[in-house]
Short mmCIF file of C-alpha atoms in Angstrom, two decimals:
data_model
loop_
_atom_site.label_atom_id
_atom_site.label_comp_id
_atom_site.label_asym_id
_atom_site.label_seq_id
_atom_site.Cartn_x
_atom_site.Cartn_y
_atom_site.Cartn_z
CA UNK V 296 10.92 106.59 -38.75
CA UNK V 297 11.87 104.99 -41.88
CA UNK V 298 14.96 103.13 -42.89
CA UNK V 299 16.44 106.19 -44.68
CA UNK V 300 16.23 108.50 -41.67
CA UNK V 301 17.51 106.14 -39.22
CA UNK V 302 20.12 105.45 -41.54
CA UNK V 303 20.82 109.27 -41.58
CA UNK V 304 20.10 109.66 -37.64
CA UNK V 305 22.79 107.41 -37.09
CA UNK V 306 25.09 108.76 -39.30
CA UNK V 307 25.13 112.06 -38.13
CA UNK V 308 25.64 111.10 -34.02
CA UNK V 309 29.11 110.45 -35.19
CA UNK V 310 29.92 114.04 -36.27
CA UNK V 311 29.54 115.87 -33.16
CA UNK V 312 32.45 113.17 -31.60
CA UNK V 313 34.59 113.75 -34.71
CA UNK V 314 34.05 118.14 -34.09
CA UNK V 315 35.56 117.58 -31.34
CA UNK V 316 38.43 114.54 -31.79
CA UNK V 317 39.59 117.47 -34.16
CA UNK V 318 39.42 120.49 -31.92
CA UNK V 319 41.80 118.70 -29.34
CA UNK V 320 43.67 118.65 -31.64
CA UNK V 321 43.74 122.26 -32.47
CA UNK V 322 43.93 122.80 -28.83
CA UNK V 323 46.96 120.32 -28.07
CA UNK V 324 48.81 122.92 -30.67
CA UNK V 325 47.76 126.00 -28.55
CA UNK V 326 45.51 127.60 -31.01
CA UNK V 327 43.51 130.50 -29.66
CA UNK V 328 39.33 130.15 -28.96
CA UNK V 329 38.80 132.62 -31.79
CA UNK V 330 40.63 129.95 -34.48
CA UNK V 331 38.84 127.13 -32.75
CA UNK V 332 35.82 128.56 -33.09
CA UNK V 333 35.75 129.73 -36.65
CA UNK V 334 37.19 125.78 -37.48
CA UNK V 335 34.33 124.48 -35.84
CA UNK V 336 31.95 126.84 -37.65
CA UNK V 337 33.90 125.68 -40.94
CA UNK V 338 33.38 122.27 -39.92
CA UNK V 339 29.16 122.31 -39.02
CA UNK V 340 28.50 124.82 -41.81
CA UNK V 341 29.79 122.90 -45.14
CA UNK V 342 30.11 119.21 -44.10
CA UNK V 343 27.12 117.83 -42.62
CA UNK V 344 24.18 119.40 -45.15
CA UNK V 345 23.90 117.49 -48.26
CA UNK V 346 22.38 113.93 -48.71
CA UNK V 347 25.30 112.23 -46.81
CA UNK V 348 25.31 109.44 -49.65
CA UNK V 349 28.39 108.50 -49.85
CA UNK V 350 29.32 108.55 -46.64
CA UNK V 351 26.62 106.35 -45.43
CA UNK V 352 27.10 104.46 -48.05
CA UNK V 353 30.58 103.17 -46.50
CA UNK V 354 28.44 101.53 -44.02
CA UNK V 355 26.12 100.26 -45.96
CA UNK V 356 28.90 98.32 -47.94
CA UNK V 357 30.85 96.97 -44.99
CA UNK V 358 27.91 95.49 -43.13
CA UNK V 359 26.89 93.68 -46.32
CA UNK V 360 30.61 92.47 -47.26
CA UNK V 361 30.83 91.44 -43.49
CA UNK V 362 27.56 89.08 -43.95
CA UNK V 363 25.15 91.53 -41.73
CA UNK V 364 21.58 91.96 -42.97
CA UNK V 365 21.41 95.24 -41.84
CA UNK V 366 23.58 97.98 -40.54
CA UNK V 367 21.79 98.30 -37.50
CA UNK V 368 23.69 94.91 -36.55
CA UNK V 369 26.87 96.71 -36.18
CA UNK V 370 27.64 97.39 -32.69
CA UNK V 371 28.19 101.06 -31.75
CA UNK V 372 32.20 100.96 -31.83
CA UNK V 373 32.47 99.14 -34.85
CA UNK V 374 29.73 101.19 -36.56
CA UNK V 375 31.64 104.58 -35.63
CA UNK V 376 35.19 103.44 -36.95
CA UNK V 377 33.11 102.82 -40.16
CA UNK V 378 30.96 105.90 -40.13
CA UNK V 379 34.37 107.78 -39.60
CA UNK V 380 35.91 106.58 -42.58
CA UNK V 381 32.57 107.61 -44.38
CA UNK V 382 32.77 111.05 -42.96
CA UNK V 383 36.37 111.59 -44.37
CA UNK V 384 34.54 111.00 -47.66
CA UNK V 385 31.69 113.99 -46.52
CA UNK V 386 35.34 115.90 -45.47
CA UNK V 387 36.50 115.44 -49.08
CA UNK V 388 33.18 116.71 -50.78
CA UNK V 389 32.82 119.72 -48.46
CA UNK V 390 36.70 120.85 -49.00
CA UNK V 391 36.11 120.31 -52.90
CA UNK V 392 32.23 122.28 -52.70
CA UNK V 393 33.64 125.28 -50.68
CA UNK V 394 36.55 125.62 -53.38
CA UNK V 395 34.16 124.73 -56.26
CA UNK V 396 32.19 127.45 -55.23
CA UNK V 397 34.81 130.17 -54.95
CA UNK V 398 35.90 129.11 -58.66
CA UNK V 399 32.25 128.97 -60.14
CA UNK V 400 31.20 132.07 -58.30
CA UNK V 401 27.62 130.26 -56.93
CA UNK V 402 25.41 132.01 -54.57
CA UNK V 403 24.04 129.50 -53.19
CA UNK V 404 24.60 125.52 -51.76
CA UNK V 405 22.39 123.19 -49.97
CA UNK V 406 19.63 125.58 -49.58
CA UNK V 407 22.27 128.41 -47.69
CA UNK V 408 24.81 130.84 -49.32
CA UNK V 409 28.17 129.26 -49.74
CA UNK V 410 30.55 129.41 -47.42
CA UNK V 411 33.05 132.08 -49.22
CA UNK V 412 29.71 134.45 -49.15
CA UNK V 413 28.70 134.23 -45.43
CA UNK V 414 30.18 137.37 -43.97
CA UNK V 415 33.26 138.10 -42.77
CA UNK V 416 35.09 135.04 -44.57
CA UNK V 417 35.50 135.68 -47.98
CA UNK V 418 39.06 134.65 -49.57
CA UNK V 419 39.75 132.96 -46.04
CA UNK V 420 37.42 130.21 -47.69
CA UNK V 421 40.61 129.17 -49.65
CA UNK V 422 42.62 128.22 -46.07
CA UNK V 423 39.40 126.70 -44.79
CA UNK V 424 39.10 123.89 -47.43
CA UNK V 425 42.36 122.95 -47.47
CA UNK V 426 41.41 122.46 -43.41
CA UNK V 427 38.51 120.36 -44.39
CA UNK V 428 40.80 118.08 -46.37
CA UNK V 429 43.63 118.16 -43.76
CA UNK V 430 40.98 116.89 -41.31
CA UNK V 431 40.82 113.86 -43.02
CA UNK V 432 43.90 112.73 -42.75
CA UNK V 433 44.28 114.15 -38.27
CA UNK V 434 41.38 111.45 -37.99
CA UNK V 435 42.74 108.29 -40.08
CA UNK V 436 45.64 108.84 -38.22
CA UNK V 437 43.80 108.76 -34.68
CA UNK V 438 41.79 105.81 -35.64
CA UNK V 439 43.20 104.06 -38.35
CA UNK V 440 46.97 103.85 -37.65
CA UNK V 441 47.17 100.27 -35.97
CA UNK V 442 45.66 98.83 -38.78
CA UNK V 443 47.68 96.34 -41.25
CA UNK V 444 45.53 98.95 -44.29
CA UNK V 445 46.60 102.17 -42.67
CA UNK V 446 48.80 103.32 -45.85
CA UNK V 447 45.88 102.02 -48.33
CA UNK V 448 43.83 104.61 -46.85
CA UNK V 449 46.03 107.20 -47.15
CA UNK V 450 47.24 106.23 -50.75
CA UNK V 451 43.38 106.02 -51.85
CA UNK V 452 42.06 109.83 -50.67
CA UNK V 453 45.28 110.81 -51.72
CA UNK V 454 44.69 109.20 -55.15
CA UNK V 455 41.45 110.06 -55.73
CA UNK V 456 42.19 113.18 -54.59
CA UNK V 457 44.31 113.85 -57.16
CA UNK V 458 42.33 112.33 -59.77
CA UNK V 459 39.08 114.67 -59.23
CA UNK V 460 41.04 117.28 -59.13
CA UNK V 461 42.36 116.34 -62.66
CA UNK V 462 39.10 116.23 -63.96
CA UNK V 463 38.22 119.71 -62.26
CA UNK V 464 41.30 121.03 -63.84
CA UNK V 465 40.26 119.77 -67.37
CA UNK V 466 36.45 120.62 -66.77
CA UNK V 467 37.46 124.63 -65.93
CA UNK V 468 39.41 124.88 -68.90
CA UNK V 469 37.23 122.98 -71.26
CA UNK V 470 33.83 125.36 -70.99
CA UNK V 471 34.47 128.21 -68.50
CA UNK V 472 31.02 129.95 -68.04
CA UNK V 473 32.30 132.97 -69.54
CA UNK V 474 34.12 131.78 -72.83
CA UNK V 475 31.97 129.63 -75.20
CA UNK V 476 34.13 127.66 -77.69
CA UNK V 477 32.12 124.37 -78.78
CA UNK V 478 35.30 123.39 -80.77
CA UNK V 479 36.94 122.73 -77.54
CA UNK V 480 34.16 119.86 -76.34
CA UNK V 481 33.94 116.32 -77.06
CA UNK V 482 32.21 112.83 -76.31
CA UNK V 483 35.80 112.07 -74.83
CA UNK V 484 36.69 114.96 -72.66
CA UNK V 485 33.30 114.74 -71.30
CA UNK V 486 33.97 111.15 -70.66
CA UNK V 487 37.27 111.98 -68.97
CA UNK V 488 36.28 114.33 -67.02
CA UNK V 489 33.30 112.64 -65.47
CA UNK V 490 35.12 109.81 -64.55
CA UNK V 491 37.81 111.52 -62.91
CA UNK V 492 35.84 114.87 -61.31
CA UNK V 493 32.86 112.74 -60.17
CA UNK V 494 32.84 108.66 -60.33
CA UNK V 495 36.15 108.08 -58.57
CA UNK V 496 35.16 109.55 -55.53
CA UNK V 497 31.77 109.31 -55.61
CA UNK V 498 31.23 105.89 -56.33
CA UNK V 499 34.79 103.63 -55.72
CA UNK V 500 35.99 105.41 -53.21
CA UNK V 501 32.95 104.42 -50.34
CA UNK V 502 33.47 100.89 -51.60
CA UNK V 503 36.82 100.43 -51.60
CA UNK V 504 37.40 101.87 -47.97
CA UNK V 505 34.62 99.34 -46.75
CA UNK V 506 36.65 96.83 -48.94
CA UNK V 507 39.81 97.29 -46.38
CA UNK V 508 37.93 97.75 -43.41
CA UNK V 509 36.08 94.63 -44.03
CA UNK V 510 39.48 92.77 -45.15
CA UNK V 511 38.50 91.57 -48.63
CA UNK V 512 40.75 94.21 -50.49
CA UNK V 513 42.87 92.34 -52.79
CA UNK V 514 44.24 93.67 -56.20
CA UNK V 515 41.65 91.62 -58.32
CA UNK V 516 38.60 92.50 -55.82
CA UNK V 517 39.09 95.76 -56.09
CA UNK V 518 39.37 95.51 -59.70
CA UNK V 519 36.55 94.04 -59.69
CA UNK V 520 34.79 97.01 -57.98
CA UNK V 521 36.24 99.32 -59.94
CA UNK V 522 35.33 98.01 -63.24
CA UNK V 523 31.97 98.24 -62.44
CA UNK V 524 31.72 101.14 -60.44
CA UNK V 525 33.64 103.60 -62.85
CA UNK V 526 31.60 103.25 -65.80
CA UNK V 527 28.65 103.32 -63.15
CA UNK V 528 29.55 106.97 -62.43
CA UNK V 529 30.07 107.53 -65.58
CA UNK V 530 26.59 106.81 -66.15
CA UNK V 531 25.00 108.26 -63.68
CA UNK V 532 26.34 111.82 -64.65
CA UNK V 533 25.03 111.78 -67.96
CA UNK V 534 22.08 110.58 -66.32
CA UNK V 535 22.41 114.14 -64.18
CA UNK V 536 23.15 116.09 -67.76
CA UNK V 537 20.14 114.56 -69.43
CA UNK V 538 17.78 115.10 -66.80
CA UNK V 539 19.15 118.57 -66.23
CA UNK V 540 17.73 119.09 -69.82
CA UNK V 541 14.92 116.91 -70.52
CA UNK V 542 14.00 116.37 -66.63
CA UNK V 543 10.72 118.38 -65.24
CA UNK V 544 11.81 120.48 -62.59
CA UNK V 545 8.98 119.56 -59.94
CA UNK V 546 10.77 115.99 -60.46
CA UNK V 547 14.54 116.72 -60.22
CA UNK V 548 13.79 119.63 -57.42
CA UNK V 549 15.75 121.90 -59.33
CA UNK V 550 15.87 124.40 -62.63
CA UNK V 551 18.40 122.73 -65.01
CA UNK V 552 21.14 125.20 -66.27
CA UNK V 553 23.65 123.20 -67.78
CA UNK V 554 22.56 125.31 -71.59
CA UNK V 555 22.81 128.65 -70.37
CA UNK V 556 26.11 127.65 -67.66
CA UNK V 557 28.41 126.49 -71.03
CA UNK V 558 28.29 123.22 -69.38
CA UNK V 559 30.24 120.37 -71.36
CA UNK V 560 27.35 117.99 -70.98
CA UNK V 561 26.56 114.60 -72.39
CA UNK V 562 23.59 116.01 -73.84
CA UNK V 563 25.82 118.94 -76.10
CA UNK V 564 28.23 116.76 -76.93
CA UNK V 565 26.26 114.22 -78.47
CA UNK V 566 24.51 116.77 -80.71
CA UNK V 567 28.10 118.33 -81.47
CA UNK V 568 28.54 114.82 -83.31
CA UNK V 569 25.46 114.94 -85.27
CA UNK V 570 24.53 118.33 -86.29
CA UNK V 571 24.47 119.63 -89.72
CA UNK V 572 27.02 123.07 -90.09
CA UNK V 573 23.37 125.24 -90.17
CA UNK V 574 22.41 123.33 -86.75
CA UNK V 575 26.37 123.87 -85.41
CA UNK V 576 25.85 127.59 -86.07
CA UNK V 577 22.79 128.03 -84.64
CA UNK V 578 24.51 126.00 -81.23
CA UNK V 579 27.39 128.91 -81.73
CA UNK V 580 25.78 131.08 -81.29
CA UNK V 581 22.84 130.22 -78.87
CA UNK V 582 24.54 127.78 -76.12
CA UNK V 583 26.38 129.30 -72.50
CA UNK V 584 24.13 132.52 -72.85
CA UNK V 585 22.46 133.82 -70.08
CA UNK V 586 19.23 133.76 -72.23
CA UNK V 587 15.89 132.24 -71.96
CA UNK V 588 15.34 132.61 -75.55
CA UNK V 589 18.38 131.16 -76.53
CA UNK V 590 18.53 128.16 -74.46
CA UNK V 591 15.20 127.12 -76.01
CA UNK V 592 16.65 127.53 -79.25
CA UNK V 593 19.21 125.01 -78.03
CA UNK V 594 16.55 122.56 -76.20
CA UNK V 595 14.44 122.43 -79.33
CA UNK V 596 17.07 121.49 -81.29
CA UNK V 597 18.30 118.78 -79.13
CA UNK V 598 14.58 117.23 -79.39
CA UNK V 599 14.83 117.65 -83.31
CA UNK V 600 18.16 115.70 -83.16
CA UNK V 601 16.31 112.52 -81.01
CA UNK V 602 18.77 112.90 -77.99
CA UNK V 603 16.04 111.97 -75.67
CA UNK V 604 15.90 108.29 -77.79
CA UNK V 605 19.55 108.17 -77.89
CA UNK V 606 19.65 108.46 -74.03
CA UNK V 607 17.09 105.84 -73.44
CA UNK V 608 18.99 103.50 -75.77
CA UNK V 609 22.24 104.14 -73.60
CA UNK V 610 20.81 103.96 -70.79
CA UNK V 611 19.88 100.03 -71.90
CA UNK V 612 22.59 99.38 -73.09
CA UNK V 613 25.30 100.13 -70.35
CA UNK V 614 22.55 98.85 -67.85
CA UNK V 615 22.64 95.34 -69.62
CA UNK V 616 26.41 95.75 -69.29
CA UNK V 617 26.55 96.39 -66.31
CA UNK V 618 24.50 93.43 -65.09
CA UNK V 619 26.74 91.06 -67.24
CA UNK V 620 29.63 92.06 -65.76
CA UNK V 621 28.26 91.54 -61.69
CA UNK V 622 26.36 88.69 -62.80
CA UNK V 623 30.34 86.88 -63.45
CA UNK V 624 31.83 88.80 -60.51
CA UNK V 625 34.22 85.99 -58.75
CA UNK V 626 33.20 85.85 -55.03
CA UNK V 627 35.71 83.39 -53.88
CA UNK V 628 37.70 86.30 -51.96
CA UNK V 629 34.72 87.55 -50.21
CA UNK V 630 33.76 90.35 -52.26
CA UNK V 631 30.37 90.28 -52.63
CA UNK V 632 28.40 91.43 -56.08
CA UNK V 633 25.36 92.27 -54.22
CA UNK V 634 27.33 95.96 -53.23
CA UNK V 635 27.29 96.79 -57.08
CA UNK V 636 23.84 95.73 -57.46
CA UNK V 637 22.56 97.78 -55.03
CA UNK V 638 24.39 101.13 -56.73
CA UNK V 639 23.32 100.09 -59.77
CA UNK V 640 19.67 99.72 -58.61
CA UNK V 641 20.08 103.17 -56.70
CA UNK V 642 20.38 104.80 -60.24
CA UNK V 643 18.73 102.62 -62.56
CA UNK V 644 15.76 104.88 -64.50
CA UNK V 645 15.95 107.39 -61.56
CA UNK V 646 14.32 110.70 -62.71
CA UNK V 647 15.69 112.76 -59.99
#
């Protein structure tokens, strides 16, 4: 078995424990089998499926800011207090998928039909995310409230919360799939909404919970982390938007449909800035449309404009940055700059 799956093996032996912290619960409140049993469904269906990255990565972070060469060196009570926090994190991504969904009308997520489009639930999908994120907080009460960073964990879901659901709110009313107005995009909403709808939770949050489960969560440290990990987010999204376009599908597992979906991508808005009005008005009319055709029209144009070079020279350049700036990270506190080296190597030239 290799690292990875272990990893992942281990991971997952903590949900079943967590199913059920949260169905005493339910059942200390009298709820009736049928509700139990349509939670737990809720639960198993949209939290355990995707890659489990973030969450695991929780662990990954404590056991190295704790001075462990491995995770496997975590004995089995410490390792599930730390997996839990990383499963509020999986909590958090399913509540926001399941609502995603409903909003973007998809068919399909993680390989199954999403969750508003199994049968019989529908519109209750709306109730059962906002269980999904409730859970989150039922379990850092059960296992978190004796500790001195109790509040800090409820203060960071509840701000980052709040902040990718900022950049949702600005992302839906930006490029809705069924109202194409280019005038509307820009180099700096994209960069807004990236950073808020995807790098805060994705990449600061599993570090900054291992951070004050670890103790070494001081204002600068996590300043520290945060500096680097934001932009690092930030990167790796337009890394998603460029391969999306320029990737091959047998290496990113996946059709891109960012042109034809009205996305506001890295890889439109960097063209908005340097097309001529005849190249604008061919984009008018040719981008978000369900087309083949059209979204070629689109592709070959971004390959006339060089965005492929101008990705590869970003991609350089915030990677040098990025270095720099762990390279002088201040370790006296017991932060550690190997964490951020390890995300940045994660994403570094990935093509998938």
């Amino acid at each position: 078995m290799s690292d990875k799956v272990a990893k992942r093996e281990r991971f997952l032996s903590v949900f079943p424990g967590l199913v059920e912290d949260l169905i005493e619960v339910l059942n200390g409140y009298g709820m009736t089998p049928e509700a139990i049993e349509w939670f737990k469904k809720n639960l198993e269906y949209n939290t355990p499926g995707g890659k489990l990255n973030r969450g695991i990565s929780v662990v990954d972070t404590y056991a190295i800011l704790k001075g462990f060469k491995s995770t496997d060196e975590l004995d089995n009570e410490t390792y599930k207090k730390i997996a839990l926090l990383g499963w509020c994190i999986e909590l958090l991504q399913a509540y926001f998928l399941v609502a995603d969904d409903m909003m973007d009308k998809s068919i399909t997520r993680r390989g199954q039909p999403c969750w508003y489009r199994v049968e019989g639930v529908a519109e209750i999908a709306i109730n059962d995310s906002f269980m999904l994120e409730a859970a989150i907080y039922v379990l850092l009460k059960k296992y978190f409230k004796g500790e001195p960073y109790y509040v800090d964990l409820l203060e960071l879901f509840h701000d980052v919360t709040f902040q990718t659901e900022l950049g949702q709110l600005l992302d839906l009313i930006t490029a809705p799939e069924d109202h194409v107005d280019l005038s509307k995009f820009s180099l700096d909403k994209h960069s807004f909404i990236v950073i808020f709808k995807t790098a805060y939770y994705s990449f600061y949050l599993p570090v900054a919970l291992a951070m004050y489960a670890a103790g070494c969560a001081d204002e600068k440290d996590l300043k520290q982390a945060q500096d680097v990990l934001i932009p690092l987010g930030e990167y790796f999204q337009i890394q998603d938007d460029y391969l999306d376009c320029f990737g091959k599908p047998e290496d990113i597992g996946k059709i891109g449909t960012d042109i034809q979906d009205n996305k506001c991508s890295w890889v439109i808005n960097t063209a908005l800035k340097l097309v001529t009005p005849e190249q604008r008005k061919l984009l008018d009319e040719n981008y978000g449309v369900k087309d083949n055709a059209k979204e070629k029209v689109c592709k070959d144009l971004f390959n006339e404009l060089g965005i492929d070079k101008l990705y590869h020279e970003y991609e350089e350049k915030v990677a040098g940055e990025l270095k720099e700036k762990i390279a002088n990270v201040d370790e006296s506190r017991g932060f550690k700059g190997e964490v951020l080296t390890i995300f940045l190597n994660k994403i570094y030239k990935r093509s998938k």
